[in-house]
Amino acid sequence: MGGWDSVYALVKKIPRGKVLTYGALAKATSLPGGARAAGRAMAATPKGQGIPWHRVVGAAGKLLIREPYASLQKKLLASEGAKLIESRVDLKSCHWIASSARRAQAASRVARARKRKPLRRRC
DNA sequence: CATCTGACGACCG
DNA sequence: GCGGTCGCCAGAT
């Protein structure tokens, strides 16, 4: 195993309905080898660990993985409310940045306050 | 031990 | 916006 634990940890931290690009992920975790390493990390994602691997997409929000994972990812993202356009995700509204976790937290709080109801958590 | 293969991204035409 | 090339690295055969 490599230092991919930090990668998985960060992926787990991605808010529902948001996505992170391989490049950003690699950068955020200081992964050597860049985006490719992030991709490998995802490919090697241990199943049953509750890791939302589907929230990790390509540079332009494009879904790069192939079947059968592709359809599954689409399905999961769609169920989370992510803006899906064919095989892409609208980063404009769904891109999440680890650096702005603080801000995202605030946004999350707002969303929660808006509903005032316990939002059913998936995954 | 040598080689191949990929869940990538930046660049170029 | 799309497709081809190159660099990069780890795991599989």
Coordinates of N, CA and C (backbone and C1' of nucleotides) in Angstrom, one line a residue:
Chain A
M1 N 0.8 -1.2 0.0 CA 0.0 0.0 0.0 C 0.9 1.3 0.0
G2 N 0.4 2.3 -0.7 CA 1.2 3.5 -0.7 C 0.6 4.5 0.3
G3 N 0.9 5.7 0.0 CA 0.3 6.8 0.9 C -1.1 7.2 0.4
W4 N -1.8 6.2 0.0 CA -3.1 6.5 -0.6 C -4.2 6.7 0.5
D5 N -3.8 6.4 1.7 CA -4.8 6.6 2.8 C -5.3 8.0 2.8
S6 N -4.3 8.9 2.7 CA -4.7 10.3 2.7 C -5.7 10.7 1.6
V7 N -5.5 10.0 0.5 CA -6.3 10.2 -0.7 C -7.8 9.8 -0.3
Y8 N -7.8 8.6 0.2 CA -9.1 8.0 0.5 C -9.8 8.9 1.6
A9 N -9.0 9.4 2.5 CA -9.5 10.2 3.6 C -10.2 11.5 3.0
L10 N -9.5 12.1 2.1 CA -10.0 13.3 1.4 C -11.3 13.0 0.6
V11 N -11.2 11.9 -0.1 CA -12.4 11.5 -0.9 C -13.6 11.3 0.0
K12 N -13.4 10.8 1.1 CA -14.5 10.5 2.1 C -15.1 11.9 2.5
K13 N -14.2 12.9 2.5 CA -14.6 14.2 3.0 C -15.4 15.0 2.0
I14 N -15.5 14.5 0.8 CA -16.2 15.3 -0.3 C -17.7 15.3 0.1
P15 N -18.2 16.5 0.1 CA -19.7 16.7 0.4 C -20.5 16.0 -0.6
R16 N -21.7 15.7 -0.2 CA -22.7 15.1 -1.1 C -23.1 16.1 -2.2
G17 N -23.1 15.6 -3.4 CA -23.5 16.5 -4.5 C -22.4 17.2 -5.1
K18 N -21.2 17.1 -4.5 CA -20.0 17.8 -5.0 C -19.0 16.8 -5.6
V19 N -18.1 17.3 -6.5 CA -17.2 16.4 -7.1 C -15.8 17.0 -7.0
L20 N -14.8 16.1 -7.2 CA -13.4 16.6 -7.1 C -12.7 16.0 -8.3
T21 N -11.8 16.7 -8.9 CA -11.1 16.2 -10.1 C -9.8 15.5 -9.7
Y22 N -9.4 14.6 -10.5 CA -8.2 13.7 -10.2 C -7.0 14.7 -9.9
G23 N -6.9 15.6 -10.8 CA -5.7 16.5 -10.6 C -5.8 17.3 -9.3
A24 N -6.9 17.8 -8.9 CA -7.1 18.5 -7.7 C -6.8 17.6 -6.5
L25 N -7.3 16.4 -6.6 CA -7.1 15.4 -5.6 C -5.7 15.1 -5.4
A26 N -5.0 14.9 -6.5 CA -3.5 14.6 -6.4 C -2.8 15.8 -5.8
K27 N -3.2 17.0 -6.2 CA -2.5 18.2 -5.7 C -2.8 18.4 -4.2
A28 N -4.0 18.2 -3.8 CA -4.4 18.3 -2.4 C -3.7 17.4 -1.5
T29 N -3.4 16.2 -2.0 CA -2.8 15.2 -1.2 C -1.3 15.0 -1.5
S30 N -0.8 15.9 -2.4 CA 0.6 15.9 -2.7 C 1.1 14.6 -3.2
L31 N 0.2 14.0 -4.0 CA 0.5 12.7 -4.6 C 1.6 12.8 -5.7
P32 N 2.6 12.0 -5.6 CA 3.7 12.0 -6.6 C 3.1 11.3 -7.8
G33 N 3.4 11.9 -9.0 CA 3.0 11.3 -10.2 C 1.7 12.0 -10.7
G34 N 1.2 12.9 -9.9 CA 0.1 13.7 -10.4 C -1.2 13.0 -10.5
A35 N -2.0 13.5 -11.4 CA -3.4 13.0 -11.6 C -3.4 11.5 -11.8
R36 N -2.5 11.0 -12.5 CA -2.5 9.5 -12.8 C -2.5 8.7 -11.5
A37 N -1.7 9.2 -10.6 CA -1.7 8.5 -9.3 C -3.0 8.5 -8.6
A38 N -3.7 9.6 -8.7 CA -5.0 9.7 -8.1 C -6.0 8.7 -8.8
G39 N -5.8 8.6 -10.1 CA -6.6 7.6 -10.8 C -6.4 6.2 -10.4
R40 N -5.1 5.9 -10.2 CA -4.7 4.6 -9.7 C -5.3 4.3 -8.3
A41 N -5.2 5.4 -7.5 CA -5.7 5.3 -6.1 C -7.2 4.9 -6.2
M42 N -7.9 5.6 -7.0 CA -9.3 5.3 -7.2 C -9.6 3.9 -7.7
A43 N -8.8 3.5 -8.7 CA -9.0 2.2 -9.2 C -8.7 1.1 -8.2
A44 N -7.9 1.5 -7.2 CA -7.5 0.5 -6.2 C -8.3 0.7 -4.9
T45 N -9.4 1.5 -5.1 CA -10.2 1.8 -3.9 C -10.8 0.5 -3.3
P46 N -10.5 0.3 -2.1 CA -11.1 -0.9 -1.4 C -12.6 -0.7 -1.3
K47 N -13.3 -1.7 -1.8 CA -14.8 -1.6 -1.7 C -15.3 -2.0 -0.3
G48 N -16.4 -1.4 0.0 CA -16.9 -1.7 1.4 C -16.4 -0.8 2.4
Q49 N -15.6 0.3 2.0 CA -15.1 1.2 3.0 C -15.8 2.5 3.0
G50 N -16.9 2.6 2.2 CA -17.7 3.8 2.3 C -17.0 5.0 1.6
I51 N -16.1 4.6 0.6 CA -15.4 5.7 -0.1 C -16.2 6.1 -1.3
P52 N -16.7 7.3 -1.4 CA -17.4 7.8 -2.5 C -16.6 8.1 -3.7
W53 N -16.0 7.1 -4.3 CA -15.1 7.2 -5.5 C -15.8 7.8 -6.7
H54 N -17.1 7.7 -6.7 CA -17.9 8.3 -7.8 C -17.8 9.8 -7.8
R55 N -17.4 10.4 -6.7 CA -17.3 11.9 -6.7 C -16.0 12.4 -7.2
V56 N -15.2 11.5 -7.8 CA -14.0 11.9 -8.4 C -14.1 11.8 -9.9
V57 N -13.9 12.9 -10.6 CA -14.1 12.9 -12.0 C -12.9 13.5 -12.7
G58 N -12.9 13.5 -14.0 CA -11.8 14.0 -14.8 C -11.6 15.5 -14.7
A59 N -10.6 16.0 -15.4 CA -10.3 17.4 -15.4 C -11.5 18.3 -15.7
A60 N -12.2 18.1 -16.7 CA -13.3 18.9 -17.1 C -14.6 18.5 -16.6
G61 N -14.5 17.7 -15.6 CA -15.8 17.1 -15.0 C -16.2 15.9 -15.8
K62 N -15.4 15.5 -16.7 CA -15.7 14.4 -17.5 C -15.6 13.0 -16.8
L63 N -16.5 12.2 -17.1 CA -16.4 10.8 -16.5 C -15.5 10.0 -17.4
L64 N -14.4 9.6 -16.9 CA -13.4 8.9 -17.7 C -13.5 7.4 -17.6
I65 N -14.0 6.9 -16.6 CA -14.0 5.5 -16.4 C -14.9 4.8 -17.3
R66 N -14.7 3.5 -17.5 CA -15.4 2.8 -18.5 C -16.5 1.9 -17.8
E67 N -17.2 1.3 -18.6 CA -18.2 0.3 -18.0 C -17.5 -0.8 -17.2
P68 N -18.2 -1.3 -16.2 CA -19.6 -1.0 -15.9 C -19.6 0.2 -14.8
Y69 N -18.5 0.6 -14.4 CA -18.4 1.7 -13.4 C -19.0 3.0 -13.9
A70 N -18.9 3.3 -15.2 CA -19.4 4.6 -15.7 C -20.8 4.8 -15.4
S71 N -21.7 3.8 -15.8 CA -23.1 3.9 -15.5 C -23.4 4.0 -14.0
L72 N -22.7 3.3 -13.3 CA -22.9 3.3 -11.8 C -22.6 4.7 -11.3
Q73 N -21.5 5.3 -11.7 CA -21.1 6.6 -11.3 C -22.1 7.6 -11.6
K74 N -22.6 7.5 -12.8 CA -23.6 8.5 -13.3 C -24.8 8.4 -12.4
K75 N -25.2 7.1 -12.1 CA -26.4 6.9 -11.3 C -26.2 7.5 -9.9
L76 N -25.1 7.2 -9.3 CA -24.8 7.7 -8.0 C -24.8 9.2 -7.9
L77 N -24.1 9.8 -8.9 CA -24.0 11.3 -8.9 C -25.4 11.9 -9.1
A78 N -26.1 11.3 -10.0 CA -27.5 11.8 -10.2 C -28.3 11.7 -9.0
S79 N -28.2 10.7 -8.3 CA -29.0 10.5 -7.1 C -28.6 11.5 -6.0
E80 N -27.4 12.0 -6.1 CA -26.9 13.0 -5.1 C -27.2 14.4 -5.5
G81 N -27.8 14.6 -6.6 CA -28.2 15.9 -7.0 C -27.2 16.6 -7.8
A82 N -26.1 15.9 -8.2 CA -25.0 16.6 -9.0 C -25.6 16.9 -10.4
K83 N -25.2 18.0 -11.0 CA -25.6 18.4 -12.3 C -24.9 17.6 -13.4
L84 N -25.6 16.6 -13.9 CA -25.0 15.8 -14.9 C -25.4 16.2 -16.3
I85 N -24.4 16.2 -17.2 CA -24.6 16.5 -18.6 C -24.0 15.5 -19.4
E86 N -24.8 14.6 -19.9 CA -24.3 13.4 -20.6 C -23.2 12.7 -19.8
S87 N -22.0 12.7 -20.2 CA -20.9 12.1 -19.5 C -20.0 13.1 -18.8
R88 N -20.7 14.2 -18.4 CA -19.9 15.2 -17.7 C -20.7 15.7 -16.5
V89 N -19.9 16.3 -15.6 CA -20.5 17.0 -14.4 C -20.2 18.4 -14.5
D90 N -21.2 19.2 -14.2 CA -21.1 20.7 -14.3 C -20.2 21.2 -13.1
L91 N -18.9 21.3 -13.4 CA -18.0 21.8 -12.3 C -18.4 23.2 -11.8
K92 N -19.0 23.9 -12.7 CA -19.4 25.3 -12.4 C -20.2 25.3 -11.1
S93 N -21.0 24.3 -10.9 CA -21.8 24.3 -9.7 C -21.5 23.1 -8.7
C94 N -20.7 22.2 -9.2 CA -20.5 21.0 -8.4 C -19.0 20.8 -8.0
H95 N -18.1 21.6 -8.5 CA -16.7 21.4 -8.2 C -16.4 21.8 -6.7
W96 N -15.8 20.8 -6.1 CA -15.4 21.1 -4.7 C -13.9 21.2 -4.5
I97 N -13.5 22.2 -3.7 CA -12.1 22.4 -3.5 C -11.8 22.2 -2.0
A98 N -10.8 21.3 -1.8 CA -10.4 21.0 -0.5 C -10.1 22.2 0.4
S99 N -9.4 23.1 -0.3 CA -8.9 24.3 0.4 C -10.1 25.1 1.0
S100 N -11.2 25.0 0.3 CA -12.4 25.8 0.8 C -13.3 25.0 1.6
A101 N -12.8 24.0 2.3 CA -13.6 23.1 3.1 C -14.4 23.9 4.1
R102 N -13.8 25.0 4.6 CA -14.4 25.8 5.6 C -15.7 26.5 5.0
R103 N -15.5 27.0 3.8 CA -16.6 27.6 3.1 C -17.7 26.6 2.8
A104 N -17.3 25.4 2.3 CA -18.2 24.4 2.0 C -19.0 24.0 3.2
Q105 N -18.3 24.0 4.3 CA -19.0 23.7 5.6 C -20.1 24.7 5.9
A106 N -19.8 25.9 5.6 CA -20.8 27.0 5.9 C -22.0 26.7 4.9
A107 N -21.7 26.5 3.7 CA -22.7 26.2 2.7 C -23.6 25.1 3.1
S108 N -22.9 24.0 3.6 CA -23.6 22.8 4.1 C -24.6 23.2 5.2
R109 N -24.1 24.1 6.1 CA -24.9 24.5 7.2 C -26.1 25.2 6.7
V110 N -25.9 26.1 5.7 CA -27.0 26.9 5.2 C -28.1 25.9 4.6
A111 N -27.6 25.0 3.8 CA -28.5 24.0 3.2 C -29.3 23.3 4.3
R112 N -28.6 22.9 5.3 CA -29.3 22.2 6.4 C -30.3 23.1 7.1
A113 N -29.9 24.3 7.3 CA -30.8 25.2 8.0 C -32.1 25.5 7.1
R114 N -31.8 25.5 5.8 CA -32.9 25.8 4.9 C -34.0 24.8 5.0
K115 N -33.6 23.6 5.1 CA -34.6 22.5 5.1 C -35.2 22.3 6.5
R116 N -34.3 22.5 7.5 CA -34.7 22.3 8.9 C -35.3 20.9 9.1
K117 N -34.8 20.0 8.3 CA -35.2 18.6 8.5 C -34.0 17.8 8.3
P118 N -33.9 16.7 9.0 CA -32.8 15.8 8.9 C -32.7 15.3 7.5
L119 N -31.7 15.7 6.8 CA -31.6 15.2 5.5 C -31.1 13.7 5.5
R120 N -31.7 12.9 4.8 CA -31.4 11.5 4.8 C -30.0 11.4 4.1
R121 N -29.1 10.8 4.8 CA -27.8 10.7 4.2 C -27.6 9.3 3.5
R122 N -27.1 9.4 2.3 CA -26.8 8.3 1.5 C -25.4 7.9 1.6
C123 N -25.0 6.7 1.4 CA -23.6 6.2 1.5 C -23.2 6.2 2.9
Chain B
dC1 P 15.7 -8.5 -10.0 O5' 15.2 -8.9 -11.5 C5' 16.1 -9.6 -12.3 C4' 15.5 -9.5 -13.7 C3' 15.1 -8.1 -14.2 O3' 15.4 -8.0 -15.6 C1' 13.2 -9.5 -14.2
dA2 P 15.3 -6.6 -16.3 O5' 14.2 -6.8 -17.4 C5' 14.3 -7.9 -18.3 C4' 13.2 -8.0 -19.3 C3' 12.9 -6.6 -19.9 O3' 12.4 -6.8 -21.3 C1' 11.0 -7.3 -18.6
dT3 P 12.1 -5.5 -22.2 O5' 10.5 -5.5 -22.3 C5' 9.8 -6.5 -21.6 C4' 8.3 -6.4 -21.9 C3' 7.8 -5.1 -22.5 O3' 6.8 -5.4 -23.5 C1' 6.8 -5.5 -20.4
dC4 P 6.1 -4.2 -24.3 O5' 4.7 -4.2 -23.5 C5' 4.1 -5.5 -23.1 C4' 2.8 -5.3 -22.5 C3' 2.0 -4.1 -23.1 O3' 0.6 -4.5 -23.2 C1' 2.3 -3.9 -20.7
dT5 P -0.4 -3.4 -23.9 O5' -1.2 -2.9 -22.6 C5' -1.7 -3.9 -21.6 C4' -2.3 -3.2 -20.5 C3' -3.1 -1.9 -20.8 O3' -4.3 -2.0 -20.1 C1' -1.5 -1.4 -19.2
dG6 P -5.6 -1.3 -20.9 O5' -5.7 0.1 -20.2 C5' -6.7 0.3 -19.2 C4' -6.1 0.8 -17.9 C3' -6.5 2.2 -17.6 O3' -7.0 2.3 -16.3 C1' -4.2 2.0 -17.4
dA7 P -8.7 1.7 -16.2 O5' -9.4 3.0 -15.7 C5' -10.0 4.0 -16.5 C4' -10.0 5.3 -15.7 C3' -8.8 5.6 -15.0 O3' -8.5 7.0 -15.1 C1' -10.6 5.4 -13.5
dC8 P -7.5 7.5 -16.3 O5' -7.3 9.1 -15.9 C5' -7.2 9.4 -14.6 C4' -6.5 10.7 -14.4 C3' -7.2 11.9 -15.1 O3' -7.1 13.1 -14.3 C1' -5.1 11.6 -16.1
dG9 P -7.7 14.4 -14.8 O5' -6.4 15.2 -15.4 C5' -5.3 15.3 -14.6 C4' -4.3 16.2 -15.3 C3' -4.9 17.4 -16.0 O3' -4.1 18.6 -15.8 C1' -3.8 16.1 -17.6
dA10 P -4.6 20.0 -16.4 O5' -3.4 20.4 -17.4 C5' -2.0 20.2 -17.0 C4' -1.1 20.4 -18.2 C3' -1.5 21.6 -19.0 O3' -0.3 22.2 -19.5 C1' -1.5 19.5 -20.3
dC11 P -0.4 23.6 -20.3 O5' 0.0 23.1 -21.8 C5' 0.5 21.8 -22.0 C4' 0.9 21.6 -23.4 C3' 0.5 22.7 -24.4 O3' 1.5 22.8 -25.4 C1' -0.6 20.8 -25.0
dC12 P 1.4 24.1 -26.5 O5' 0.9 23.3 -27.8 C5' 1.6 22.1 -28.1 C4' 1.0 21.5 -29.4 C3' 0.5 22.6 -30.4 O3' 0.8 22.1 -31.7 C1' -1.3 21.1 -29.9
dG13 P 0.8 23.2 -32.9 O5' -0.4 22.6 -33.8 C5' -0.2 21.2 -34.4 C4' -1.4 20.8 -35.1 C3' -2.0 21.9 -36.1 O3' -2.5 21.2 -37.2 C1' -3.6 21.3 -34.5
Chain C
dG1 P -16.7 23.7 -24.9 O5' -16.5 22.7 -26.1 C5' -17.5 22.6 -27.1 C4' -17.1 21.6 -28.1 C3' -16.5 20.3 -27.4 O3' -17.0 19.2 -28.1 C1' -14.8 21.2 -28.8
dC2 P -16.7 17.7 -27.5 O5' -15.6 17.1 -28.5 C5' -15.8 17.4 -29.9 C4' -14.7 16.7 -30.7 C3' -14.2 15.4 -30.0 O3' -14.0 14.4 -31.0 C1' -12.4 16.9 -30.3
dG3 P -13.8 12.9 -30.5 O5' -12.3 12.6 -31.0 C5' -11.9 12.8 -32.3 C4' -10.4 12.8 -32.5 C3' -9.7 11.7 -31.8 O3' -8.6 11.2 -32.7 C1' -8.8 13.7 -31.0
dG4 P -7.9 9.8 -32.3 O5' -6.3 10.3 -32.2 C5' -5.8 11.0 -33.3 C4' -4.4 11.5 -32.9 C3' -3.5 10.4 -32.2 O3' -2.2 10.5 -32.7 C1' -3.7 12.4 -30.8
dT5 P -1.1 9.5 -32.1 O5' -0.3 10.5 -31.0 C5' 0.2 11.7 -31.5 C4' 1.2 12.3 -30.4 C3' 2.0 11.2 -29.7 O3' 3.3 11.7 -29.6 C1' 0.8 12.5 -28.1
dC6 P 4.5 10.7 -29.0 O5' 4.7 11.4 -27.5 C5' 4.9 12.8 -27.4 C4' 5.0 13.1 -26.0 C3' 5.9 12.1 -25.2 O3' 6.7 12.8 -24.3 C1' 3.7 12.4 -24.2
dG7 P 7.9 12.0 -23.5 O5' 7.4 12.3 -22.0 C5' 7.2 13.6 -21.6 C4' 6.7 13.6 -20.2 C3' 7.4 12.6 -19.3 O3' 7.5 13.2 -18.0 C1' 5.1 12.1 -19.4
dC8 P 8.5 12.5 -16.9 O5' 7.5 12.5 -15.6 C5' 6.1 12.4 -15.8 C4' 5.5 11.6 -14.7 C3' 6.4 10.5 -14.1 O3' 6.3 10.4 -12.7 C1' 4.4 9.5 -15.0
dC9 P 7.4 9.6 -11.9 O5' 6.5 8.4 -11.3 C5' 5.3 8.7 -10.8 C4' 4.5 7.4 -10.5 C3' 5.3 6.3 -10.0 O3' 4.7 5.6 -9.0 C1' 4.1 5.6 -11.9
dA10 P 5.5 4.6 -8.0 O5' 4.4 3.5 -7.8 C5' 3.0 3.9 -7.5 C4' 2.1 2.8 -7.8 C3' 2.5 1.4 -7.3 O3' 1.4 0.7 -6.8 C1' 2.3 1.3 -9.7
dG11 P 1.5 -0.5 -5.9 O5' 0.7 -1.6 -6.8 C5' -0.5 -1.3 -7.3 C4' -1.0 -2.2 -8.4 C3' -0.7 -3.7 -8.1 O3' -1.9 -4.5 -8.5 C1' 0.4 -3.2 -10.1
dA12 P -1.9 -6.1 -8.3 O5' -1.9 -6.6 -9.8 C5' -2.7 -5.9 -10.8 C4' -2.5 -6.6 -12.1 C3' -2.4 -8.1 -12.1 O3' -3.1 -8.7 -13.1 C1' -0.4 -7.2 -13.0
dT13 P -3.1 -10.4 -13.3 O5' -2.1 -10.7 -14.4 C5' -2.1 -9.9 -15.6 C4' -1.1 -10.5 -16.6 C3' -0.8 -12.0 -16.4 O3' -0.7 -12.6 -17.7 C1' 1.2 -10.9 -16.2

